[in-house]
Each structure stands twice: as C-alpha cells, then as structure tokens.
Amino acid sequence: MIRVTPRISLDESELQESFIRASGPGGQHVNKTDSAVQLRFDVAASPNIPDDVKARLVRLAGSRMTAAGVLIIVGDTYRSQLRNREDVRERLIDLIRDATVVPKSRRPTKPTLGSKKRRLEAKGQRSDIKRLRSGKPE
C-alpha cells in the first residue's frame, strides 16, 4: 500500500508500469536500455479515491488523462530506471495530494467608494491629456 494522505492509500496492483527507451542523457547507454518509466493509473476505476478528489484530479491532470480516465505519467529525467520509477510515483502522489485540497470558494465583493473615485479621477486625467494632445482647447 502506498500512503498518499491519512485517508487515501493506493494499492500497488492499481499501478501499471512499463519501461521504454528514454531520450536525453545517457550517451550510448540510452540506446540499449529501457530506463524511462510510463506509469498508468486508472483513476476512474480506483475504489480508494473519493469522487470529489477524482473530479479535481481529472482537472489537474489535463492532457495526461485519457478519455477512459487513465492517468499516464512518463518519467525519463534520470539515467537510472529505479530513480525514474521513484520519480513518477512521487509525482503521482503529489498530484493526488494536490487534488485533495478543496479550493476556497470566491466571495464576490464590491469596489469601495474610494476606489471608484480614484478610477474616475484617473479617467478624467487621461481624458484631459488626450484632449490637450489634439490641440482643441476647452
């Protein structure tokens, strides 16, 4: 079990890892080994994630989420397959943790009287500048 938050844990069987050839650092070694990791996590079918967190996770994942609800994270930052595996798992955990944060609802506010006056004075000054530029006196 992978502990994400106190109330959310992921089972190892929910994660599917495949190894692919990586671009980037590694020299000749990079052409011979499958050091990049592609992590697949089926968000839609996961029983361990609450529905509200799933909805936020889909929004946060963006283009990394497929139409079927599978989250795909690719890691090829490091030369080592092991470090890339750790990296993609950490990124998945961070993404799920970010999705657990409930966004604060916005309360609409009205502009203050002072801000309205400042805005109108600035508009008046700008109008005067443009009027004086045109060469037409009052």
Short mmCIF file of C-alpha atoms in Angstrom, two decimals:
data_model
loop_
_atom_site.label_atom_id
_atom_site.label_comp_id
_atom_site.label_asym_id
_atom_site.label_seq_id
_atom_site.Cartn_x
_atom_site.Cartn_y
_atom_site.Cartn_z
CA MET A 1 0.00 0.00 0.00
CA ILE A 2 1.19 3.46 -0.90
CA ARG A 3 0.09 6.04 1.68
CA VAL A 4 -0.97 9.30 -0.04
CA THR A 5 -2.90 11.00 2.78
CA PRO A 6 -4.21 9.70 6.09
CA ARG A 7 -7.49 8.69 4.41
CA ILE A 8 -6.23 7.76 0.91
CA SER A 9 -3.97 4.80 0.15
CA LEU A 10 -3.23 3.21 -3.21
CA ASP A 11 -2.78 -0.49 -3.76
CA GLU A 12 0.35 -1.47 -5.72
CA SER A 13 -1.83 -3.53 -8.08
CA GLU A 14 -3.60 -0.33 -9.26
CA LEU A 15 -0.36 0.97 -10.80
CA GLN A 16 0.89 -0.35 -14.11
CA GLU A 17 4.48 0.42 -15.02
CA SER A 18 6.01 -0.12 -18.43
CA PHE A 19 9.58 0.64 -19.39
CA ILE A 20 10.53 2.40 -22.59
CA ARG A 21 13.65 3.84 -24.16
CA ALA A 22 14.37 7.32 -22.93
CA SER A 23 15.62 10.33 -24.77
CA GLY A 24 18.05 12.62 -23.02
CA PRO A 25 21.20 11.89 -21.02
CA GLY A 26 22.90 8.52 -21.06
CA GLY A 27 25.21 8.51 -24.07
CA GLN A 28 25.43 5.21 -25.94
CA HIS A 29 23.80 3.51 -22.96
CA VAL A 30 20.48 5.27 -23.65
CA ASN A 31 20.00 3.37 -26.92
CA LYS A 32 20.32 -0.05 -25.28
CA THR A 33 18.25 0.12 -22.09
CA ASP A 34 14.65 0.83 -21.24
CA SER A 35 15.29 3.37 -18.49
CA ALA A 36 12.21 5.59 -18.95
CA VAL A 37 9.09 4.67 -16.99
CA GLN A 38 5.48 5.06 -18.08
CA LEU A 39 3.13 4.85 -15.10
CA ARG A 40 -0.57 4.19 -15.74
CA PHE A 41 -3.15 4.70 -13.01
CA ASP A 42 -6.85 4.11 -13.69
CA VAL A 43 -8.43 6.96 -11.75
CA ALA A 44 -11.98 6.16 -12.84
CA ALA A 45 -11.81 2.55 -11.59
CA SER A 46 -9.91 3.22 -8.36
CA PRO A 47 -12.04 2.40 -5.30
CA ASN A 48 -9.59 4.13 -2.94
CA ILE A 49 -10.10 7.68 -4.21
CA PRO A 50 -13.28 9.63 -3.28
CA ASP A 51 -15.39 11.02 -6.13
CA ASP A 52 -14.72 14.68 -5.32
CA VAL A 53 -10.96 14.06 -5.38
CA LYS A 54 -11.33 12.17 -8.70
CA ALA A 55 -13.06 15.16 -10.28
CA ARG A 56 -10.32 17.56 -9.15
CA LEU A 57 -7.63 15.08 -10.22
CA VAL A 58 -9.06 14.89 -13.74
CA ARG A 59 -8.96 18.71 -13.95
CA LEU A 60 -5.41 18.93 -12.57
CA ALA A 61 -4.03 16.16 -14.80
CA GLY A 62 -5.08 17.88 -18.00
CA SER A 63 -3.61 16.21 -21.10
CA ARG A 64 -2.03 13.42 -19.03
CA MET A 65 -5.53 11.98 -18.52
CA THR A 66 -7.02 9.80 -21.27
CA ALA A 67 -10.68 9.80 -22.24
CA ALA A 68 -11.08 6.47 -20.42
CA GLY A 69 -9.95 8.05 -17.15
CA VAL A 70 -6.43 6.63 -17.09
CA LEU A 71 -3.68 8.91 -15.82
CA ILE A 72 -0.36 8.48 -17.65
CA ILE A 73 2.86 9.88 -16.18
CA VAL A 74 6.14 9.44 -18.06
CA GLY A 75 9.49 9.83 -16.31
CA ASP A 76 12.80 9.93 -18.16
CA THR A 77 14.64 12.57 -16.15
CA TYR A 78 17.26 10.23 -14.70
CA ARG A 79 19.62 7.70 -16.27
CA SER A 80 18.56 5.02 -13.79
CA GLN A 81 15.31 3.09 -14.20
CA LEU A 82 14.96 2.87 -10.43
CA ARG A 83 15.21 6.64 -9.94
CA ASN A 84 12.71 7.20 -12.76
CA ARG A 85 10.28 4.77 -11.07
CA GLU A 86 10.60 6.65 -7.78
CA ASP A 87 10.17 9.97 -9.61
CA VAL A 88 6.90 9.03 -11.36
CA ARG A 89 5.45 7.57 -8.15
CA GLU A 90 6.30 10.75 -6.24
CA ARG A 91 4.73 12.86 -8.99
CA LEU A 92 1.56 10.72 -8.85
CA ILE A 93 1.37 11.08 -5.07
CA ASP A 94 1.93 14.86 -5.28
CA LEU A 95 -0.79 15.17 -7.93
CA ILE A 96 -3.29 13.22 -5.80
CA ARG A 97 -2.37 15.30 -2.73
CA ASP A 98 -2.96 18.50 -4.71
CA ALA A 99 -6.37 17.14 -5.76
CA THR A 100 -7.37 16.53 -2.12
CA VAL A 101 -7.18 20.26 -1.36
CA VAL A 102 -10.66 21.73 -1.62
CA PRO A 103 -10.49 25.10 -3.43
CA LYS A 104 -11.68 28.07 -1.43
CA SER A 105 -14.94 29.46 -2.83
CA ARG A 106 -14.77 33.04 -4.09
CA ARG A 107 -16.98 35.61 -2.42
CA PRO A 108 -17.83 38.44 -4.81
CA THR A 109 -17.01 41.87 -3.43
CA LYS A 110 -17.99 45.38 -4.47
CA PRO A 111 -15.47 48.15 -5.16
CA THR A 112 -15.10 50.67 -2.34
CA LEU A 113 -16.18 54.29 -2.71
CA GLY A 114 -12.54 55.44 -2.62
CA SER A 115 -11.51 53.07 -5.40
CA LYS A 116 -14.43 54.29 -7.55
CA LYS A 117 -13.36 57.93 -7.03
CA ARG A 118 -9.69 57.14 -7.83
CA ARG A 119 -10.75 55.33 -11.01
CA LEU A 120 -12.89 58.24 -12.20
CA GLU A 121 -10.14 60.79 -11.39
CA ALA A 122 -7.61 58.74 -13.37
CA LYS A 123 -10.03 58.53 -16.30
CA GLY A 124 -10.54 62.29 -16.15
CA GLN A 125 -6.79 62.96 -16.13
CA ARG A 126 -6.28 60.62 -19.07
CA SER A 127 -9.13 62.36 -20.93
CA ASP A 128 -7.52 65.78 -20.30
CA ILE A 129 -4.16 64.56 -21.62
CA LYS A 130 -5.74 63.26 -24.82
CA ARG A 131 -7.84 66.42 -25.27
CA LEU A 132 -4.74 68.62 -24.90
CA ARG A 133 -2.86 66.50 -27.43
CA SER A 134 -5.48 67.07 -30.12
CA GLY A 135 -4.92 70.80 -29.90
CA LYS A 136 -8.56 71.63 -29.16
CA PRO A 137 -8.71 73.90 -26.10
CA GLU A 138 -11.71 73.80 -23.76
#
